[in-house]
Short mmCIF file of C-alpha atoms (C1' of nucleotides) in Angstrom, two decimals:
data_model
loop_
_atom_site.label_atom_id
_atom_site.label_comp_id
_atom_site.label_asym_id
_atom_site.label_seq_id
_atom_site.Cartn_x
_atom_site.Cartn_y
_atom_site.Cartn_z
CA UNK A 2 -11.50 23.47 -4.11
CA UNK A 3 -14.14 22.05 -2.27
CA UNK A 4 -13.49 21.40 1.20
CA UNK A 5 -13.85 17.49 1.85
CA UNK A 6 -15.02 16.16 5.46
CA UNK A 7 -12.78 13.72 6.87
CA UNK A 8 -13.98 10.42 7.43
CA UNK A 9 -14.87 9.85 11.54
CA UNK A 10 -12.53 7.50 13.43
CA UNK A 11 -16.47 5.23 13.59
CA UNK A 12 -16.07 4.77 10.33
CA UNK A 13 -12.59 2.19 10.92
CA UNK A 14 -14.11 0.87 14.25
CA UNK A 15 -15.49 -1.71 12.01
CA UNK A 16 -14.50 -5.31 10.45
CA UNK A 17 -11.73 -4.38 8.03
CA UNK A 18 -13.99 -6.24 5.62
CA UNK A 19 -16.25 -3.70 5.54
CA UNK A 20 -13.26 -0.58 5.64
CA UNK A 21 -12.54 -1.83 2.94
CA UNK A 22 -15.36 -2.26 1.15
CA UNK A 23 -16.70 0.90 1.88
CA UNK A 24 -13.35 3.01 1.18
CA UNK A 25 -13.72 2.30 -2.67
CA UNK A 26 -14.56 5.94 -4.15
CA UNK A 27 -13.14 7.83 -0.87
CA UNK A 28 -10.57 10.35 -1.13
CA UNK A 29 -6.89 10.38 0.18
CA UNK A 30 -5.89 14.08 0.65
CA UNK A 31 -2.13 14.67 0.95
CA UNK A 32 -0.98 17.97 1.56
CA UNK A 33 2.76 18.35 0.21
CA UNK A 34 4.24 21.75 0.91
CA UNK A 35 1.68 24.45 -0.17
CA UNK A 36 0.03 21.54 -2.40
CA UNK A 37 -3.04 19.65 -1.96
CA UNK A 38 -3.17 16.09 -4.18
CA UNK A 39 -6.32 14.05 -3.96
CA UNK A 40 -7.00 10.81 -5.28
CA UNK A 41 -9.93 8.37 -5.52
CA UNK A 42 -9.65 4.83 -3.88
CA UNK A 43 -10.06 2.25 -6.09
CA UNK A 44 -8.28 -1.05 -4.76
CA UNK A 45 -8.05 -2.28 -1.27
CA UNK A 46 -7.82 -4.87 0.52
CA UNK A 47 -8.43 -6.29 4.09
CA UNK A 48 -6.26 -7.93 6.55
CA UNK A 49 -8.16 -9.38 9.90
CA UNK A 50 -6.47 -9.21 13.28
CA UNK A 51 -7.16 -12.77 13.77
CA UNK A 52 -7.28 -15.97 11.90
CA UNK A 53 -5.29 -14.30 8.90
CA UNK A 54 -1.88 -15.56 8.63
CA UNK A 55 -1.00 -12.93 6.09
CA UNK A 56 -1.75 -10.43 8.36
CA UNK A 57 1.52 -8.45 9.84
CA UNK A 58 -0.66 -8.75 12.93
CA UNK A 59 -0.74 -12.50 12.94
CA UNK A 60 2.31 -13.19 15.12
CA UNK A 61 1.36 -10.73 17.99
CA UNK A 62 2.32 -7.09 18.57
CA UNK A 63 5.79 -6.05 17.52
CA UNK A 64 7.40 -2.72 17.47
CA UNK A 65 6.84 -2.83 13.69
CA UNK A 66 2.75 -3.66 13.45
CA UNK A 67 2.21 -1.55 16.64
CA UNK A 68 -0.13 0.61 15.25
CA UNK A 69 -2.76 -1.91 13.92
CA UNK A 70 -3.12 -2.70 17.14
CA UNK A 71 -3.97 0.62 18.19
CA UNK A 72 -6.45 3.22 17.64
CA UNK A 73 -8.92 3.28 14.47
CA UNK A 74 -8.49 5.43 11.43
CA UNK A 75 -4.21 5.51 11.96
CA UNK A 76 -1.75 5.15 9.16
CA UNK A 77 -0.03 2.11 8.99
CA UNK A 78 3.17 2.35 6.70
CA UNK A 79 5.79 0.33 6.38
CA UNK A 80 8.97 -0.52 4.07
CA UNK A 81 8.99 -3.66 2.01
CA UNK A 82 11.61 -5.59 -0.34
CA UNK A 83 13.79 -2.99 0.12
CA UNK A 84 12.46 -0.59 -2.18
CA UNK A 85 8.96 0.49 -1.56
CA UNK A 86 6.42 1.84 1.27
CA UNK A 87 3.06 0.71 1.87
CA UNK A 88 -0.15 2.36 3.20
CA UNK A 89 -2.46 1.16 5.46
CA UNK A 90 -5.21 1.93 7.58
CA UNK A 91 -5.70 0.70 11.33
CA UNK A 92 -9.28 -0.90 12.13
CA UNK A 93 -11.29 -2.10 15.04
CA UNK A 94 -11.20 -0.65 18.63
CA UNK A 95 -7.88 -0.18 20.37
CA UNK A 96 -6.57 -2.93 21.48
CA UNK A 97 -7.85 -5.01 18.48
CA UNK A 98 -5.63 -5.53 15.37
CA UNK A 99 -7.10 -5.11 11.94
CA UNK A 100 -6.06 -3.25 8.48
CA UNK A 101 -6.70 -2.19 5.00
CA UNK A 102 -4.35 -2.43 2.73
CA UNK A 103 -4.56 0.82 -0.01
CA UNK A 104 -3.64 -0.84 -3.55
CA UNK A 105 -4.77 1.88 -5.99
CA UNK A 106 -5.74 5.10 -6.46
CA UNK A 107 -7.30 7.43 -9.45
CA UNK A 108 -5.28 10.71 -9.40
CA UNK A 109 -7.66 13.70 -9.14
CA UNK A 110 -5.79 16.57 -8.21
CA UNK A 111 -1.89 17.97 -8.56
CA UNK A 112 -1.49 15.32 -10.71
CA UNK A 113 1.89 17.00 -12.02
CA UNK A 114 3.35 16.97 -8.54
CA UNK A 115 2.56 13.18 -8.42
CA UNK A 116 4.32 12.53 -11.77
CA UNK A 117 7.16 14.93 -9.81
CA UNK A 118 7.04 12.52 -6.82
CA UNK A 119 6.76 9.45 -9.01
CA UNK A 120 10.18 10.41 -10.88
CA UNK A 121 8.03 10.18 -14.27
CA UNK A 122 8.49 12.27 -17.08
CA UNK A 123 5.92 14.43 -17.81
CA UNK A 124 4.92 13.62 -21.21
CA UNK A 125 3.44 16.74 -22.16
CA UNK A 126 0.89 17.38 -24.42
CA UNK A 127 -2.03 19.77 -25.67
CA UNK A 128 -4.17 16.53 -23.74
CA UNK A 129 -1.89 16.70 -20.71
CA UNK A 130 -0.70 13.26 -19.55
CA UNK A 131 -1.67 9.86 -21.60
CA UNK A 132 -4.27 7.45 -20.33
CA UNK A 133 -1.32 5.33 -19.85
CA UNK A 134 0.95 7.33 -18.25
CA UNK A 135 -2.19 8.51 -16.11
CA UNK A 136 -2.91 5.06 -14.83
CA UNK A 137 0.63 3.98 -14.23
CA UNK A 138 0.84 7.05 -11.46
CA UNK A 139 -0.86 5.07 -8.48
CA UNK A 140 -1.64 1.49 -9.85
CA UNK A 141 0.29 -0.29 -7.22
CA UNK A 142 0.62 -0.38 -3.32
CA UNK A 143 4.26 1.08 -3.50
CA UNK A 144 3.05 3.51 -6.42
CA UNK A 145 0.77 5.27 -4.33
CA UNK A 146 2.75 6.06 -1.70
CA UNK A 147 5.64 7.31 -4.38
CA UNK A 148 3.11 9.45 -5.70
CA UNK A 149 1.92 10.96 -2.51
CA UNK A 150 5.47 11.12 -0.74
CA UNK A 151 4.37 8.68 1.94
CA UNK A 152 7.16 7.31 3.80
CA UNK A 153 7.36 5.70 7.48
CA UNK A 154 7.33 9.31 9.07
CA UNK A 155 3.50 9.31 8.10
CA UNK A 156 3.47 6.36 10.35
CA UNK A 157 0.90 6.41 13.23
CA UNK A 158 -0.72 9.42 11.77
CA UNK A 159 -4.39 10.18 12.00
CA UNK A 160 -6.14 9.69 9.39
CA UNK A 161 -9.63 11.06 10.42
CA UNK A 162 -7.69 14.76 11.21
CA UNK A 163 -8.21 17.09 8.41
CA UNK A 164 -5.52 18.88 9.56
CA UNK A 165 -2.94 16.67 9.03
CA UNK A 166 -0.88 16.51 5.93
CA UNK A 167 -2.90 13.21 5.47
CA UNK A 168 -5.86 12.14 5.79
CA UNK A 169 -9.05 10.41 4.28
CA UNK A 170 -12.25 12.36 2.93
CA UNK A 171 -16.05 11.64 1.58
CA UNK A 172 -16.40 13.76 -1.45
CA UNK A 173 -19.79 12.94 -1.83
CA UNK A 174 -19.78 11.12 -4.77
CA UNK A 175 -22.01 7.71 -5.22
CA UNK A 176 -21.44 4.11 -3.51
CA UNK A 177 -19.16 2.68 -6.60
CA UNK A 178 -19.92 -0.87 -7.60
CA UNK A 179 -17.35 -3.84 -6.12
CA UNK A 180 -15.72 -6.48 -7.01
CA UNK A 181 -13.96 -9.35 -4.95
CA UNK A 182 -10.98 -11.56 -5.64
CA UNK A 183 -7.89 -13.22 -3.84
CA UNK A 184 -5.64 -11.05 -2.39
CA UNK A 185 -2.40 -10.46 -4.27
CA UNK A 186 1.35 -11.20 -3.28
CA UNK A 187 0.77 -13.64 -0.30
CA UNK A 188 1.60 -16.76 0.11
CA UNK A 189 -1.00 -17.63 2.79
CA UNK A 190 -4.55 -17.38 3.19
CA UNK A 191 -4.49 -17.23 -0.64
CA UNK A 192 -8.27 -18.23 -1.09
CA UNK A 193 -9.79 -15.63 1.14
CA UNK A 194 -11.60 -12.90 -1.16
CA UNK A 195 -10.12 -10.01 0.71
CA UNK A 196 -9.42 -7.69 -2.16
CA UNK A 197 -11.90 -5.30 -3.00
CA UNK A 198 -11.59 -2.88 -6.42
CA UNK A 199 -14.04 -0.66 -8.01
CA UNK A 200 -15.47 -2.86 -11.34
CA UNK A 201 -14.26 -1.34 -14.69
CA UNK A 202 -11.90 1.47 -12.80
CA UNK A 203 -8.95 1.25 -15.35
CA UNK A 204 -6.46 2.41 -12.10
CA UNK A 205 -6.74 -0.61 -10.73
CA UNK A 206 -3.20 -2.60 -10.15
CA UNK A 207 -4.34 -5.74 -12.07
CA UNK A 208 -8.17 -6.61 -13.38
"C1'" DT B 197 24.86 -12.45 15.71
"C1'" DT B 198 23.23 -14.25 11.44
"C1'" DA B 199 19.66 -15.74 8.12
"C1'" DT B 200 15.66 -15.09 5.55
"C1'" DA B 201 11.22 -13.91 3.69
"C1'" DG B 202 8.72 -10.32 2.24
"C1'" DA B 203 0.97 -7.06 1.42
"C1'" DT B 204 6.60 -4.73 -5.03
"C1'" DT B 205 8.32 -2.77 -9.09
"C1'" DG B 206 10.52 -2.42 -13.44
"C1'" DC B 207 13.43 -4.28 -16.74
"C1'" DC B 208 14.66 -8.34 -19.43
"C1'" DT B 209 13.74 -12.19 -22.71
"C1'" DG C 72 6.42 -14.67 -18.00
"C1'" DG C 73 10.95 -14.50 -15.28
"C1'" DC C 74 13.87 -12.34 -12.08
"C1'" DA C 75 17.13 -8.94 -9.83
"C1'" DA C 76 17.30 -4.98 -6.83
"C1'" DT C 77 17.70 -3.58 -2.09
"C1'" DC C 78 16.34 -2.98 3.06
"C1'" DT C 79 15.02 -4.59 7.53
"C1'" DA C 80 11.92 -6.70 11.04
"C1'" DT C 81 11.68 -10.82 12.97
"C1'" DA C 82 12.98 -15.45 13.97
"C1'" DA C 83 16.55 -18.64 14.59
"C1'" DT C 84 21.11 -19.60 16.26
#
DNA sequence: TTATAGATTGCCT
DNA sequence: GGCAATCTATAAT
């Protein structure tokens, strides 16, 4: 495979607004064992340092939102309802809190380890995996990180180090074309357009 | 020390 | 569309 440039930590030392924007069609690599699974970005979202009440930041620096306070271009995972991890990556200088929020992803490579990782089974056939069970792999904050084995050991990682076991990459490819709308599962700050998908992408978690 | 809400998912009707 | 599952950081006592 290609080898994909990591994304510079200038890159996050920016609004989260703009992270955000601007991560649609970038790559999460994962490297799992000898494995490597890539897949696109296709949902985000951003959550500002200040004036956002749904921000984990919003209350001031705990041992828990630590590192979006810190450095740009860090992972940011933690464990919610009990079941499920979530992604994130820190924005803004050090010192400044700020984060995106990964939501989806389009599976690109070692897609059967992800179905593996996802506790799926692998409906075989001579067309590999359906669309549907395809999109189902990643469509969801606490999808992706199934798929990718994320879990709060990735946390603090950098995520502009391409030779960590994580990390985020330009492939290349074109600018996609965005969409905005409300940010989902919060109960505050519900009218701020803060979610940003990739128009048409069928891996998105909702349209 | 205890209570509670939570950046979700999957199964049920 | 409704809701239970299941953990834990944080706030309240």
């Amino acid at each position: 495979m290609k080898r994909l440039q990591a994304l510079r930590p200038e890159f996050f030392t920016r609004d989260p607004r703009h992270v955000a924007r601007d991560l649609l069609g970038k790559i999460l690599v994962r490297r799992q064992g000898h494995q490597t699974l890539t897949a696109r970005i296709v949902e985000t979202e951003a959550y500002l340092g200040k004036g956002d009440p749904a921000a984990h930041s919003a209350s001031g620096r705990t041992p828990r939102n630590a590192v979006l306070f810190g450095p740009p271009g860090c992972a940011y995972v933690y464990f919610i309802y009990g079941n499920h991890y979530c992604l994130n990556v820190s924005c803004l200088p050090d010192g400044e809190a700020g984060g995106v929020l990964f939501r989806a992803l389009e599976p690109v490579t070692g897609i059967a380890r992800m179905t593996q990782n996802r506790g799926l089974q692998p409906h075989r056939s001579k067309t590999g995996l359906s669309p549907a069970d395809l999109r189902r792999l990643a469509n969801g904050p606490g999808k992706l990180t199934q798929a990718l084995a994320i879990t709060r050991a990735h946390n603090g990682l950098n995520l502009t180090d391409s030779t960590q076991v994580l990390y985020l990459a330009d492939d290349g490819s074109p600018k996609p074309r965005a969409k905005t709308t409300p940010r989902i599962g919060i109960s505050k700050a519900t009218s701020l357009r803060l979610r940003y998908l990739i128009a048409d992408n069928p891996f998105v978690s909702k349209p």
